[in-house]
Amino acid sequence: TVLLRMTTPRMKALLGGTAFDAGSRTSIELGAYRPTTRSPDAAILGDRNLTDPRVRDMERNSGLVYAAVDRKIDGTVGASLRPQIKPNFRVLGITPEAARELGREMEAAWDVYANDPDFMCDAGRRLSLPAMARVEYWHWQVDGRAATVPLWLPRYGADYGTTFMSIDPTRISNPHDKPDSRYLRGGVELDRYGAAVAYYVREQNPGDLLMADGKASFTWTRIPAYTRWGRRRMIYAFNQRQAEQSQGRSPLLAALKKTRMLEKRDDLELSAAAHLATFGMYVKSEVPSDALFSMMSQAPTGGEASAADAVADLMAFTAAYYDRNAYLIDGVAVPHLLPNEEIGTVSADRANSDFTASQRQWMTYFGWSLGLTYEQVSGDFSKSAYVGIKAGFAVADRSMKADRKMFAGQTQTPKLDLFLEEAFADGRIKVPAGAPSYEDARSAYLCVEWIGPGPISIDPTKEANAAATNMETGRWTLEQVLAEDGIDAEDQIAQLGREAKLREAAGLPPLGAMPVDPAAADANADAQTDTGAPA
């Protein structure tokens, strides 16, 4: 009676159970599920030597994963990641107009530097800074971290000495592969607060097996995080998800196991279909091979084996029978078989109706691990409605914006900082009258938003009308609307002004300021249909 009156949690505790089902040690579902307790760095670094090569191999050999990573790069970084600089005029003690003019000047100087046709900004002289950002974001997605070394390389013909060299993050490791410790983790030397003090960079990529230099392969260079006067010497970026995390991990890790299983099943399905396609017919008969193929108008493929006299006599009789009973109907051989003999064909159909559904489910699962929708991963829009695609793209776009902000803040803003430091020091960009120097107010000068590609337009008319409504009600500004598509508002307005003057000079009417209302267009179309004349 006492036990029956007890509440369920108390009864479980009395009987040795747990208050939460998730803490059960005896259930079939969770009894054997006992993961170890590890810190973020211990979990990441413990298996990195195995997980990193697996993720890279999956991205290299799976066409779908390769394309999905490309879609994520296109949506987050795009062809050009541009800064929109808005210095804090209140802190600098200047007018808003002067601050905006200063921001435009800094943006113009950065644009020329970042897109130099001789690639002077790249230590290897292969990439512009926007292209370098795509490479860094690939490492951000696949390796979970990106590394760039700022260098001072004044070259002939270069306007600036500041250059950057992207390196494979696998080169950052503990010297001589010594174990991780409290202050040295994955090649990153930390202080007592977890801030990076220095980085140990291997002189040669550990994967350069065909071009290995014995000495360089086992030599590490210690690169301080900053110079003694505060200039950054290493840009090491990763997406931090947990407290006390000093290393990054790839978002593809969560989907690696199922991706591997699906790829293997896909290979087996294709292999089985290929075998069935080549094995099209079988013949069950006691006739010698040469006689059987002769009857079927095919050449024999091999000799017959010897047998006992009785079997040989039977086979000879059967062969003679088929010689007398081979019929042709409209040119097609129709044999009259002896008892217990048959000719059959092999169907290429397989009982794999669930495979397509499994693929779709996996693509959805894999897409969300990257922040993409099923449609973006598969390229299949035939099974989705407009509302579903629009909602999915909106969520994916939000994920890309958040990822872009974190990625650009850790990789592109430090580059812009180093560039502006040199530009102000050389007098290429002038400090406004009454404002502090760049070194004294770096954060106030470096108020920047990075503009990437805009979201995919599914219904331009509806989206334009929605944007116009939001501007009319004051929810959005024109700058916000244009920034969604990666367009600078001031450049756009200036260009529209120039085009308006050209149209006026050519005697053309001005373009409408607002988009066409689709409802009005439908009404006009109905009126034209009913009356037979334009409305």
Coordinates of C-alpha atoms in Angstrom, one line a residue, residues 148-150 187 189 196-201 221-235:
T148 CA 45.9 33.1 -42.8
V149 CA 49.4 34.6 -42.1
P150 CA 49.7 38.3 -42.6
G187 CA 49.4 23.7 -32.2
E189 CA 49.8 28.1 -27.4
A196 CA 46.1 32.5 -28.2
V197 CA 49.7 33.5 -27.5
A198 CA 51.4 31.8 -30.5
Y199 CA 50.9 29.3 -33.2
Y200 CA 53.2 26.4 -34.2
V201 CA 53.2 26.0 -38.0
T221 CA 58.0 27.7 -36.7
R222 CA 56.6 29.5 -33.7
I223 CA 54.6 32.5 -34.9
P224 CA 53.5 34.9 -32.1
A225 CA 49.8 36.0 -32.2
Y226 CA 50.9 39.6 -32.2
T227 CA 54.0 41.6 -32.5
R228 CA 55.3 43.5 -29.5
W229 CA 53.7 46.7 -30.8
G230 CA 50.3 44.9 -31.3
R231 CA 50.2 44.1 -35.0
R232 CA 48.5 40.8 -35.7
R233 CA 50.7 38.0 -37.1
M234 CA 48.2 35.2 -37.4
I235 CA 44.5 35.0 -38.4

